[in-house]
Amino acid sequence: MAALLLRLRQRKVSSFGISRLLKDNVDHFQMHEESKLGTLAGVCILWRRYSSVNNSTKIDFTDLTCPHSWYPNARSKQRKVILHMGPTNSGKTYQALKRLESSSSGIYCGPLRLLAWEVAKRLNKANVPCDLITGQEREKVEGAKHKAVTVEMADISSDYACAVVDEIQMLGCKTRGFSFTRALLGLSVDELHLCGDPASVPLIQEMLKLTDDEVQVQYYERLSPLVPLETPVGSFDNIKTGDCIVTFSRREIYRLKKRIESAGKHRCSIVYGSLPPETRTRQATQFNDDSSAFDVLVASDAIGMGLNLNISRIIFSTMEKFDGVHMRNLTVSEVKQIAGRAGRYGSKFPVGEVTCISTSDLPLLHTSLESPSPVLQHAGLFPSFDLLLMYSRLHPRIGLYQILEDFLENATLSPNYFIADCEEMMKVAAVIDEMPLSLHDKYLFCISPVDMDDEISANGLTQFATNYAKKGIVHLKEIFAPGMLEVPKTPNAMEELESIYKVLDLYVWLSFRLEDSFPDNELAASQKRICNLLIEEFLERLGWQKPRAPKSVSRKKLGRFVVPR
């Protein structure tokens, strides 16, 4: 696996960390529709207003004090906004989805692809035709008037009878919060249902004072008990069926799986953020299956949302995590979100328990569960592409990097908002700006789901952008040569295979937005499926196992990333 690398023809890219900023982001077609019907209309109104006062006055496109005015479609409606607020496992989302299911048309907006998948499946099963639209999937259903989408893909140019925005408290997220703000202010619906943490209520009420929407709040209590234990787990001999051990690094997850399985009593499914969504789903499914040998889960905080899990007891292996800069204690919201996954209503474990491995971590666990989540003070905001475009026309000689920097330094906001963290996006823009691309294409590459902390993923983006700038078309085979991918034998090889998956996922993402220029969608999708098979094989072999015949995968369907010599 050491040879599975991407070739980079022009220059190396350092490992900037980006692009979880707008994961599953803006649809190419959707951006153009919004240009016609959404934000640009508000921009034109501003332009006329300034021009009528003084033809020599320059429009300040860094003035972001009235974001509600960016969405004339939504402002033309008298929306009924219902806030469904409560803890994890309280039935709040269930009630909102029941209303969506009974509506004549509607859209569900979730923070994860897994949640969009789940809702689309639920509605179609209920004979309510529903399309699935995420950054990497387009599944159209004949006659569908409903959509299940990731929140960044929310269509604000169409009218709906009903919309549901899940995990609305994420509007306070420093990187993705602006996508939830956009959905909250921009969805053109008769009824808008918002599901999330009660800590978001005062901020949402304040934001909607300017929209003339009717706002109602419904509070929910947890449906099943969650019991904080007074004693730690202590020895791993005390692990039992239905337990979920939570830790915060891939290597620690592997270590805990091996340690638990070495006793020969349990098999462990594992879930963490870098796993492909399909793999996470299958790992969760085998853990939930009573007939499966996998009766314990080892996971990161990726279980906090998006997966239905039959967990009896959440066990924190640590109450600290690395946030990309330093180690810190888990926040109250993080502890509650994770702990609340135990004892799912209607599962075989109707009472959830939560504890720690170490006695020293118990005080922070108990304090966090007893404390209310901090009230949100500000919602994320970020200039739309239309605003950036209009700004660039006033400053035609500066690139995207400089435009973003100017917005970051000069943006004027109302007290309810903060400007989204675009530092990592700017680092990508610094690379893309050197290429002969339009502003729109530069923006598109900057918001793509690339992990610039990952050298292979970063090189993949740069290779794609370079080839696109040179030739206008990017064939996957230019960096993906016939060969053999093997089941990873080490954690390092596994990490490399996950990186290859990210590059293939990026190609699929780009192929939906630049269809003619990235024509190998089917090939990339098929190679993603093969990566999934190999990753799952590694996870199955990791730890103790009964002797068995090795699985084989057809060589004809495999490929590898190579560096030409």
Coordinates of C-alpha atoms in Angstrom, one line a residue:
M1 CA 0.0 0.0 0.0
A2 CA 3.0 2.3 0.4
A3 CA 2.9 3.0 -3.4
L4 CA -0.7 4.2 -3.4
L5 CA -0.1 7.9 -3.8
L6 CA -1.3 10.7 -6.0
R7 CA 0.9 12.2 -8.6
L8 CA 1.3 16.0 -8.6
R9 CA 2.6 17.5 -11.8
Q10 CA 3.2 21.2 -10.9
R11 CA 3.9 21.6 -7.2
K12 CA 3.4 20.1 -3.8
V13 CA 0.8 21.4 -1.4
S14 CA 1.5 21.6 2.3
S15 CA -1.1 20.1 4.6
F16 CA -3.4 23.0 5.1
G17 CA -6.5 21.9 7.1
I18 CA -9.7 22.6 5.2
S19 CA -12.8 22.0 3.9
R20 CA -14.9 20.4 6.4
L21 CA -16.0 24.1 6.2
L22 CA -18.7 23.3 3.6
K23 CA -18.8 19.6 3.5
D24 CA -21.6 18.4 1.2
N25 CA -21.8 21.9 -0.1
V26 CA -23.3 24.1 -2.8
D27 CA -24.8 22.4 -5.8
H28 CA -23.6 23.9 -9.1
F29 CA -27.1 24.1 -10.6
Q30 CA -28.5 25.4 -7.3
M31 CA -26.0 28.2 -7.1
H32 CA -27.1 29.5 -10.5
E33 CA -30.8 29.2 -9.5
E34 CA -30.1 31.2 -6.4
S35 CA -28.3 33.8 -8.5
K36 CA -31.5 34.3 -10.4
L37 CA -34.0 34.0 -7.6
G38 CA -32.3 34.4 -4.3
T39 CA -29.4 36.4 -2.9
L40 CA -28.7 38.3 -6.1
A41 CA -32.2 39.8 -6.0
G42 CA -31.3 41.3 -2.6
V43 CA -27.9 42.5 -4.0
C44 CA -29.7 44.2 -6.9
I45 CA -32.0 45.9 -4.4
L46 CA -29.0 47.2 -2.5
W47 CA -27.4 48.3 -5.7
R48 CA -30.5 50.3 -6.7
R49 CA -30.8 51.8 -3.2
Y50 CA -27.2 53.0 -3.1
S51 CA -27.4 54.3 -6.7
S52 CA -30.5 56.3 -6.0
V53 CA -28.8 58.1 -3.2
N54 CA -25.6 58.9 -4.9
N55 CA -24.3 57.5 -8.2
S56 CA -20.7 57.9 -7.0
T57 CA -21.3 56.0 -3.8
K58 CA -19.7 52.5 -3.8
I59 CA -21.9 49.7 -2.5
D60 CA -20.4 48.1 0.6
F61 CA -20.9 44.4 0.0
T62 CA -19.1 43.6 3.3
D63 CA -22.2 45.0 5.0
L64 CA -23.9 41.7 6.2
T65 CA -26.1 43.3 8.8
C66 CA -29.4 42.2 7.2
P67 CA -29.0 38.6 6.1
H68 CA -32.8 38.0 6.3
S69 CA -33.2 40.3 3.3
W70 CA -31.0 38.0 1.1
Y71 CA -34.0 35.7 0.7
P72 CA -36.9 37.4 -1.0
N73 CA -38.7 34.1 -1.7
A74 CA -38.9 33.3 2.0
R75 CA -39.7 36.9 3.0
S76 CA -42.7 36.8 0.6
K77 CA -44.3 34.2 2.8
Q78 CA -45.9 34.3 6.3
R79 CA -44.1 31.2 7.6
K80 CA -45.2 29.2 10.6
V81 CA -42.1 28.2 12.4
I82 CA -42.3 25.4 15.0
L83 CA -39.4 24.7 17.2
H84 CA -39.2 21.1 18.5
M85 CA -36.7 21.3 21.4
G86 CA -35.5 18.6 23.7
P87 CA -32.7 16.3 24.6
T88 CA -31.5 13.3 22.6
N89 CA -34.1 10.5 22.4
S90 CA -37.0 12.7 23.2
G91 CA -39.1 12.1 20.0
K92 CA -38.7 15.7 18.7
T93 CA -37.5 14.8 15.3
Y94 CA -40.0 12.0 15.0
Q95 CA -42.9 14.4 15.5
A96 CA -41.5 16.9 12.9
L97 CA -41.0 14.1 10.4
K98 CA -44.6 12.9 10.9
R99 CA -45.7 16.4 9.8
L100 CA -43.3 16.3 6.8
E101 CA -44.7 12.9 5.8
S102 CA -48.3 14.2 5.8
S103 CA -47.5 17.3 3.8
S104 CA -48.2 17.8 0.1
S105 CA -44.5 18.7 -0.5
G106 CA -41.5 19.1 1.7
I107 CA -37.8 19.0 2.3
Y108 CA -35.7 17.5 5.1
C109 CA -32.3 19.2 5.8
G110 CA -29.9 17.2 8.0
P111 CA -26.3 17.7 9.1
L112 CA -25.1 14.3 7.8
R113 CA -25.5 12.2 4.7
L114 CA -26.5 9.3 7.0
L115 CA -29.5 11.3 8.3
A116 CA -30.6 12.3 4.8
W117 CA -30.3 8.6 3.7
E118 CA -32.4 7.5 6.7
V119 CA -35.2 10.1 6.1
A120 CA -35.4 9.3 2.4
K121 CA -35.7 5.6 3.2
R122 CA -38.4 6.3 5.8
L123 CA -40.5 8.4 3.5
N124 CA -40.2 6.1 0.5
K125 CA -41.2 3.2 2.7
A126 CA -44.2 5.1 3.8
N127 CA -45.2 5.6 0.2
V128 CA -44.2 9.2 0.1
P129 CA -41.9 9.5 -2.9
C130 CA -38.7 11.3 -1.8
D131 CA -35.5 12.2 -3.6
L132 CA -32.2 11.9 -1.9
I133 CA -29.7 14.8 -2.6
T134 CA -26.4 15.1 -0.9
G135 CA -23.0 16.4 -2.1
Q136 CA -22.2 12.9 -3.5
E137 CA -25.6 11.4 -4.3
R138 CA -28.5 12.1 -6.5
E139 CA -31.3 9.5 -6.2
K140 CA -34.4 10.7 -8.0
V141 CA -37.8 9.0 -7.3
E142 CA -40.6 9.2 -9.9
G143 CA -43.3 11.6 -8.8
A144 CA -41.4 12.9 -5.8
K145 CA -42.5 16.2 -4.2
H146 CA -40.3 15.6 -1.2
K147 CA -36.5 15.8 -0.8
A148 CA -34.1 14.6 1.9
V149 CA -30.9 16.6 1.7
T150 CA -27.8 17.6 3.6
V151 CA -28.3 21.1 4.9
E152 CA -25.8 22.7 2.6
M153 CA -27.9 21.4 -0.3
A154 CA -31.1 23.0 0.9
D155 CA -33.0 24.4 -2.1
I156 CA -34.1 28.0 -1.3
S157 CA -35.3 28.7 -4.8
S158 CA -38.4 26.4 -4.6
D159 CA -41.6 26.6 -2.5
Y160 CA -42.6 23.8 -0.2
A161 CA -45.5 23.1 2.1
C162 CA -43.2 21.9 4.9
A163 CA -39.5 21.8 5.8
V164 CA -37.6 20.2 8.6
V165 CA -34.1 21.3 9.7
D166 CA -32.5 18.9 12.1
E167 CA -29.9 19.7 14.8
I168 CA -30.6 23.4 14.4
Q169 CA -28.3 24.2 17.3
M170 CA -25.5 23.7 14.8
L171 CA -26.1 27.2 13.6
G172 CA -23.6 28.1 16.3
C173 CA -20.9 25.9 14.7
K174 CA -17.9 28.0 13.8
T175 CA -17.4 26.3 10.4
R176 CA -20.8 25.0 9.3
G177 CA -23.2 27.2 11.2
F178 CA -23.9 29.6 8.3
S179 CA -25.5 26.7 6.4
F180 CA -28.0 26.3 9.1
T181 CA -28.6 30.1 9.2
R182 CA -29.2 30.0 5.4
A183 CA -31.8 27.2 5.8
L184 CA -33.4 29.0 8.8
L185 CA -33.7 32.3 7.0
G186 CA -33.9 31.2 3.4
L187 CA -36.3 28.2 3.1
S188 CA -39.5 29.3 1.3
V189 CA -42.1 27.2 3.1
D190 CA -45.5 27.4 4.8
E191 CA -44.3 25.4 7.8
L192 CA -40.7 25.3 9.0
H193 CA -40.0 22.7 11.7
L194 CA -36.7 23.1 13.6
C195 CA -35.4 20.3 15.8
G196 CA -32.6 20.6 18.3
D197 CA -31.3 21.7 21.7
P198 CA -33.3 24.1 23.8
A199 CA -30.2 26.3 24.1
S200 CA -30.8 27.6 20.6
V201 CA -34.4 28.9 21.3
P202 CA -33.6 32.5 22.4
L203 CA -31.2 33.1 19.5
I204 CA -33.7 31.8 16.9
Q205 CA -36.5 33.8 18.4
E206 CA -34.3 36.9 18.2
M207 CA -33.3 36.2 14.5
L208 CA -36.9 35.7 13.4
K209 CA -38.2 39.0 14.9
L210 CA -37.2 40.6 11.6
T211 CA -38.9 38.0 9.3
D212 CA -42.5 38.4 10.5
D213 CA -42.8 34.6 10.9
E214 CA -45.1 33.1 13.4
V215 CA -43.0 31.2 16.0
Q216 CA -44.1 28.4 18.3
V217 CA -42.0 26.4 20.7
Q218 CA -42.7 22.8 21.7
Y219 CA -40.5 21.3 24.4
Y220 CA -39.9 17.5 24.8
E221 CA -38.7 15.3 27.6
R222 CA -36.5 12.3 27.2
L223 CA -38.6 9.2 26.5
S224 CA -36.4 6.7 28.3
P225 CA -34.3 7.1 31.5
L226 CA -30.6 8.0 31.3
V227 CA -28.8 6.9 34.5
P228 CA -25.4 8.3 35.3
L229 CA -23.5 5.6 37.3
E230 CA -21.7 6.4 40.5
T231 CA -18.9 3.9 39.8
P232 CA -16.5 3.6 36.9
V233 CA -16.1 0.5 34.7
G234 CA -12.5 0.0 36.0
S235 CA -11.4 -3.3 34.5
F236 CA -12.1 -4.2 30.9
D237 CA -13.3 -7.5 32.3
N238 CA -16.5 -5.6 33.2
I239 CA -17.4 -4.8 29.6
K240 CA -20.7 -6.4 28.7
T241 CA -23.0 -6.8 25.7
G242 CA -24.6 -3.5 24.5
D243 CA -21.7 -1.3 25.8
C244 CA -20.3 1.5 23.7
I245 CA -16.8 2.7 24.6
V246 CA -16.1 6.2 23.4
T247 CA -12.7 7.6 22.6
F248 CA -11.4 10.3 20.3
S249 CA -8.6 8.9 18.0
R250 CA -8.5 6.2 15.3
R251 CA -5.5 4.6 16.9
E252 CA -7.1 4.4 20.3
I253 CA -10.2 2.9 18.8
Y254 CA -8.1 0.1 17.2
R255 CA -6.3 -0.4 20.5
L256 CA -9.4 -0.7 22.5
K257 CA -11.0 -3.1 20.0
K258 CA -8.0 -5.4 20.2
R259 CA -7.8 -5.2 24.0
I260 CA -11.5 -6.1 24.4
E261 CA -11.5 -8.9 21.9
S262 CA -8.3 -10.4 23.3
A263 CA -10.3 -11.7 26.2
G264 CA -12.4 -13.7 23.8
K265 CA -15.8 -12.7 25.3
H266 CA -16.9 -10.0 22.8
R267 CA -16.5 -8.8 19.2
C268 CA -16.4 -5.1 18.6
S269 CA -17.9 -3.0 15.8
I270 CA -16.2 0.3 15.4
V271 CA -17.4 3.8 14.2
Y272 CA -15.3 6.9 13.7
G273 CA -15.6 10.0 11.5
S274 CA -13.0 9.1 8.8
L275 CA -14.8 5.9 7.9
P276 CA -16.9 6.1 4.8
P277 CA -20.5 6.7 5.6
E278 CA -21.5 3.3 4.0
T279 CA -19.0 1.5 6.3
R280 CA -20.2 3.3 9.4
T281 CA -23.8 2.3 8.6
R282 CA -22.8 -1.4 8.1
Q283 CA -20.7 -1.4 11.3
A284 CA -23.8 0.0 13.2
T285 CA -26.0 -2.6 11.6
Q286 CA -24.0 -5.5 12.7
F287 CA -23.8 -4.1 16.2
N288 CA -27.6 -3.8 16.3
D289 CA -28.1 -7.3 14.9
D290 CA -28.9 -9.7 17.8
S291 CA -27.7 -12.6 15.6
S292 CA -24.3 -11.0 15.1
A293 CA -21.2 -11.8 17.1
F294 CA -20.5 -8.1 17.3
D295 CA -22.1 -7.1 20.6
V296 CA -19.8 -4.2 21.7
L297 CA -19.2 -0.9 20.0
V298 CA -16.0 1.2 20.1
A299 CA -16.6 4.6 18.7
S300 CA -15.7 8.3 18.5
D301 CA -18.1 11.2 18.9
A302 CA -19.3 10.4 15.4
I303 CA -22.1 8.4 17.1
G304 CA -23.4 11.7 18.5
M305 CA -25.8 12.0 15.6
G306 CA -26.9 10.1 12.5
L307 CA -27.0 6.5 13.7
N308 CA -29.7 4.6 15.4
L309 CA -27.8 2.4 17.9
N310 CA -29.0 -0.2 20.4
I311 CA -26.7 0.9 23.2
S312 CA -27.1 -0.1 26.8
R313 CA -24.3 1.8 28.4
I314 CA -22.0 4.6 27.2
I315 CA -18.5 4.4 28.6
F316 CA -16.2 7.4 28.2
S317 CA -12.6 6.2 28.0
T318 CA -11.5 9.8 28.4
M319 CA -13.2 13.2 29.0
E320 CA -10.7 15.0 26.8
K321 CA -10.3 15.4 23.1
F322 CA -7.9 17.1 20.7
D323 CA -9.7 19.9 18.8
G324 CA -7.1 20.4 16.2
V325 CA -5.1 22.9 18.3
H326 CA -4.9 21.5 21.8
M327 CA -6.3 19.0 24.2
R328 CA -9.4 20.2 26.0
N329 CA -12.2 18.9 28.2
L330 CA -15.5 17.8 26.5
T331 CA -18.1 20.5 26.5
V332 CA -21.5 20.1 28.2
S333 CA -23.2 19.8 24.8
E334 CA -20.8 17.2 23.6
V335 CA -21.2 15.1 26.8
K336 CA -25.0 15.2 26.5
Q337 CA -25.1 14.5 22.8
I338 CA -22.9 11.4 23.2
A339 CA -24.3 10.1 26.5
G340 CA -27.8 10.5 25.2
R341 CA -27.2 7.7 22.7
A342 CA -27.7 5.1 25.4
G343 CA -31.1 3.5 26.0
R344 CA -32.8 4.4 22.8
Y345 CA -36.6 4.4 23.1
G346 CA -38.1 1.2 21.8
S347 CA -34.8 -0.7 21.7
K348 CA -33.9 -3.8 23.7
F349 CA -32.2 -1.5 26.2
P350 CA -35.0 0.9 27.4
V351 CA -32.9 2.3 30.2
G352 CA -29.6 3.9 29.3
E353 CA -26.6 4.1 31.5
V354 CA -23.4 6.3 31.3
T355 CA -20.1 6.1 33.1
C356 CA -16.4 6.3 32.6
I357 CA -13.4 3.9 32.7
S358 CA -11.6 6.1 35.2
T359 CA -12.9 7.3 38.6
S360 CA -11.2 10.7 38.0
D361 CA -13.4 11.4 35.0
L362 CA -16.7 10.9 36.9
P363 CA -17.1 14.4 38.4
L364 CA -16.9 16.1 35.0
L365 CA -19.4 13.6 33.5
H366 CA -21.9 14.1 36.3
T367 CA -21.5 17.9 36.3
S368 CA -22.0 18.1 32.5
L369 CA -25.1 16.0 32.6
E370 CA -26.6 18.1 35.4
S371 CA -25.8 21.4 33.7
P372 CA -27.9 23.1 31.0
S373 CA -26.3 23.6 27.7
P374 CA -24.9 27.1 27.3
V375 CA -27.4 29.3 25.5
L376 CA -26.3 30.1 22.0
Q377 CA -25.4 33.8 21.5
H378 CA -24.6 34.0 17.8
A379 CA -25.4 32.3 14.5
G380 CA -22.8 31.6 11.7
L381 CA -22.9 33.8 8.6
F382 CA -20.9 33.7 5.4
P383 CA -21.1 35.8 2.2
S384 CA -22.8 34.0 -0.6
F385 CA -21.0 33.5 -3.9
D386 CA -23.2 36.2 -5.4
L387 CA -21.9 38.8 -2.9
L388 CA -18.4 37.7 -3.6
L389 CA -19.0 38.0 -7.3
M390 CA -20.4 41.5 -7.0
Y391 CA -17.5 42.5 -4.8
S392 CA -15.0 41.1 -7.3
R393 CA -16.6 43.3 -10.0
L394 CA -15.8 46.4 -7.9
H395 CA -12.2 45.0 -7.4
P396 CA -11.4 43.1 -10.6
R397 CA -7.7 42.8 -10.0
I398 CA -7.8 40.8 -6.8
G399 CA -8.2 37.1 -6.4
L400 CA -10.5 35.0 -4.3
Y401 CA -8.0 34.9 -1.4
Q402 CA -7.9 38.7 -1.2
I403 CA -11.7 38.9 -1.5
L404 CA -12.1 36.4 1.4
E405 CA -9.5 38.3 3.4
D406 CA -11.3 41.6 2.8
F407 CA -14.6 40.1 4.0
L408 CA -13.0 38.6 7.0
E409 CA -11.5 41.9 8.0
N410 CA -14.2 44.4 7.0
A411 CA -17.5 42.5 7.4
T412 CA -20.1 44.4 9.4
L413 CA -22.5 42.1 11.3
S414 CA -25.5 42.5 13.5
P415 CA -25.1 41.3 17.2
N416 CA -26.8 38.0 16.4
Y417 CA -24.2 36.8 14.0
F418 CA -20.5 35.9 13.6
I419 CA -18.6 35.4 10.4
A420 CA -17.8 31.8 9.7
D421 CA -14.2 30.6 10.2
C422 CA -12.8 30.7 6.6
E423 CA -9.1 30.6 7.5
E424 CA -8.7 27.1 6.1
M425 CA -10.7 28.0 3.0
M426 CA -8.4 30.9 2.4
K427 CA -5.4 28.6 2.5
V428 CA -6.9 26.6 -0.3
A429 CA -7.8 29.8 -2.2
A430 CA -4.1 30.8 -2.0
V431 CA -3.3 27.7 -4.0
I432 CA -6.2 27.8 -6.4
D433 CA -5.7 31.5 -7.1
E434 CA -2.5 30.7 -9.0
M435 CA -4.5 28.7 -11.6
P436 CA -6.3 30.2 -14.7
L437 CA -9.8 29.5 -13.4
S438 CA -12.9 31.7 -13.1
L439 CA -14.0 33.0 -9.7
H440 CA -16.9 30.6 -9.7
D441 CA -14.6 27.6 -10.3
K442 CA -12.1 28.7 -7.7
Y443 CA -14.9 29.0 -5.2
L444 CA -16.2 25.6 -6.1
F445 CA -12.8 23.9 -5.5
C446 CA -12.4 25.8 -2.3
I447 CA -15.7 24.5 -0.9
S448 CA -15.2 20.9 -2.0
P449 CA -15.0 18.2 0.6
V450 CA -11.2 17.9 0.6
D451 CA -9.2 17.2 3.7
M452 CA -6.0 19.3 3.3
D453 CA -4.5 17.8 6.4
D454 CA -4.4 14.6 4.4
E455 CA -1.5 14.7 1.9
I456 CA -3.1 12.3 -0.5
S457 CA -6.4 14.1 -0.4
A458 CA -4.8 17.5 -0.8
N459 CA -2.7 16.3 -3.8
G460 CA -5.8 14.9 -5.3
L461 CA -7.6 18.2 -5.2
T462 CA -4.6 20.1 -6.7
Q463 CA -4.3 17.5 -9.4
F464 CA -8.0 17.8 -10.3
A465 CA -7.8 21.6 -10.3
T466 CA -4.6 21.6 -12.4
N467 CA -5.9 19.3 -15.0
Y468 CA -9.3 21.1 -15.2
A469 CA -7.5 24.5 -15.6
K470 CA -5.2 23.1 -18.4
K471 CA -7.7 21.0 -20.4
G472 CA -11.2 21.6 -19.1
I473 CA -11.7 17.9 -18.6
V474 CA -10.4 15.5 -15.9
H475 CA -10.4 11.8 -16.5
L476 CA -10.0 9.7 -13.3
K477 CA -7.6 7.3 -15.1
E478 CA -5.1 10.2 -15.3
I479 CA -4.2 9.6 -11.7
F480 CA -5.9 6.2 -11.1
A481 CA -4.0 3.4 -12.9
P482 CA -5.0 -0.3 -13.2
G483 CA -3.5 -2.4 -10.5
M484 CA -4.2 -4.1 -7.2
L485 CA -5.5 -2.7 -3.9
E486 CA -5.0 -5.1 -1.1
V487 CA -6.8 -5.4 2.2
P488 CA -4.8 -3.1 4.6
K489 CA -2.4 -5.0 6.9
T490 CA -1.6 -2.2 9.2
P491 CA -3.3 0.9 10.6
N492 CA -1.1 3.1 8.4
A493 CA -2.2 1.2 5.3
M494 CA -5.8 1.5 6.5
E495 CA -5.4 5.3 6.8
E496 CA -4.0 5.4 3.3
L497 CA -6.9 3.5 1.9
E498 CA -9.3 5.9 3.7
S499 CA -7.4 8.8 1.9
I500 CA -7.9 7.1 -1.4
Y501 CA -11.6 6.9 -0.7
K502 CA -11.6 10.6 0.0
V503 CA -10.1 11.4 -3.4
L504 CA -12.7 9.2 -5.2
D505 CA -15.4 10.9 -3.1
L506 CA -14.1 14.3 -4.2
Y507 CA -14.2 13.3 -7.8
V508 CA -17.8 12.2 -7.5
W509 CA -18.6 15.5 -5.8
L510 CA -17.0 17.5 -8.6
S511 CA -18.7 15.3 -11.2
F512 CA -22.2 16.4 -10.0
R513 CA -21.2 20.1 -10.4
L514 CA -19.0 20.0 -13.4
E515 CA -20.5 17.0 -15.2
D516 CA -18.9 17.5 -18.6
S517 CA -15.5 18.1 -17.2
F518 CA -15.5 15.2 -14.7
P519 CA -17.2 12.5 -16.8
D520 CA -16.0 9.4 -14.9
N521 CA -18.7 9.4 -12.2
E522 CA -19.6 5.7 -12.5
L523 CA -16.0 4.6 -12.4
A524 CA -15.2 6.7 -9.3
A525 CA -18.4 5.4 -7.6
S526 CA -17.5 1.8 -8.3
Q527 CA -14.0 2.3 -7.0
K528 CA -15.5 3.8 -3.8
R529 CA -17.5 0.7 -3.3
I530 CA -14.4 -1.5 -3.7
C531 CA -12.6 0.7 -1.1
N532 CA -15.5 0.1 1.2
L533 CA -15.2 -3.6 0.8
L534 CA -11.5 -3.5 1.6
I535 CA -11.9 -1.2 4.6
E536 CA -14.6 -3.5 6.0
E537 CA -12.3 -6.5 5.5
F538 CA -9.6 -4.8 7.5
L539 CA -12.0 -3.9 10.3
E540 CA -13.3 -7.5 10.4
R541 CA -9.7 -8.9 10.7
L542 CA -8.7 -6.3 13.3
G543 CA -8.6 -8.0 16.7
W544 CA -9.4 -11.5 17.7
Q545 CA -11.1 -13.7 15.1
K546 CA -12.0 -17.3 14.4
P547 CA -9.9 -19.0 11.6
R548 CA -11.6 -18.7 8.3
A549 CA -11.0 -18.7 4.6
P550 CA -9.8 -15.4 3.2
K551 CA -12.2 -13.4 1.1
S552 CA -11.2 -12.7 -2.5
V553 CA -11.9 -9.5 -4.5
S554 CA -11.7 -9.5 -8.3
R555 CA -8.5 -7.9 -9.5
K556 CA -10.3 -6.6 -12.6
K557 CA -12.3 -4.2 -10.5
L558 CA -9.5 -2.7 -8.5
G559 CA -7.2 0.2 -9.1
R560 CA -4.4 2.1 -7.4
F561 CA -3.0 5.6 -7.2
V562 CA 0.5 5.8 -8.5
V563 CA 3.4 8.2 -8.8
P564 CA 4.8 8.1 -12.3
R565 CA 8.6 7.7 -12.5

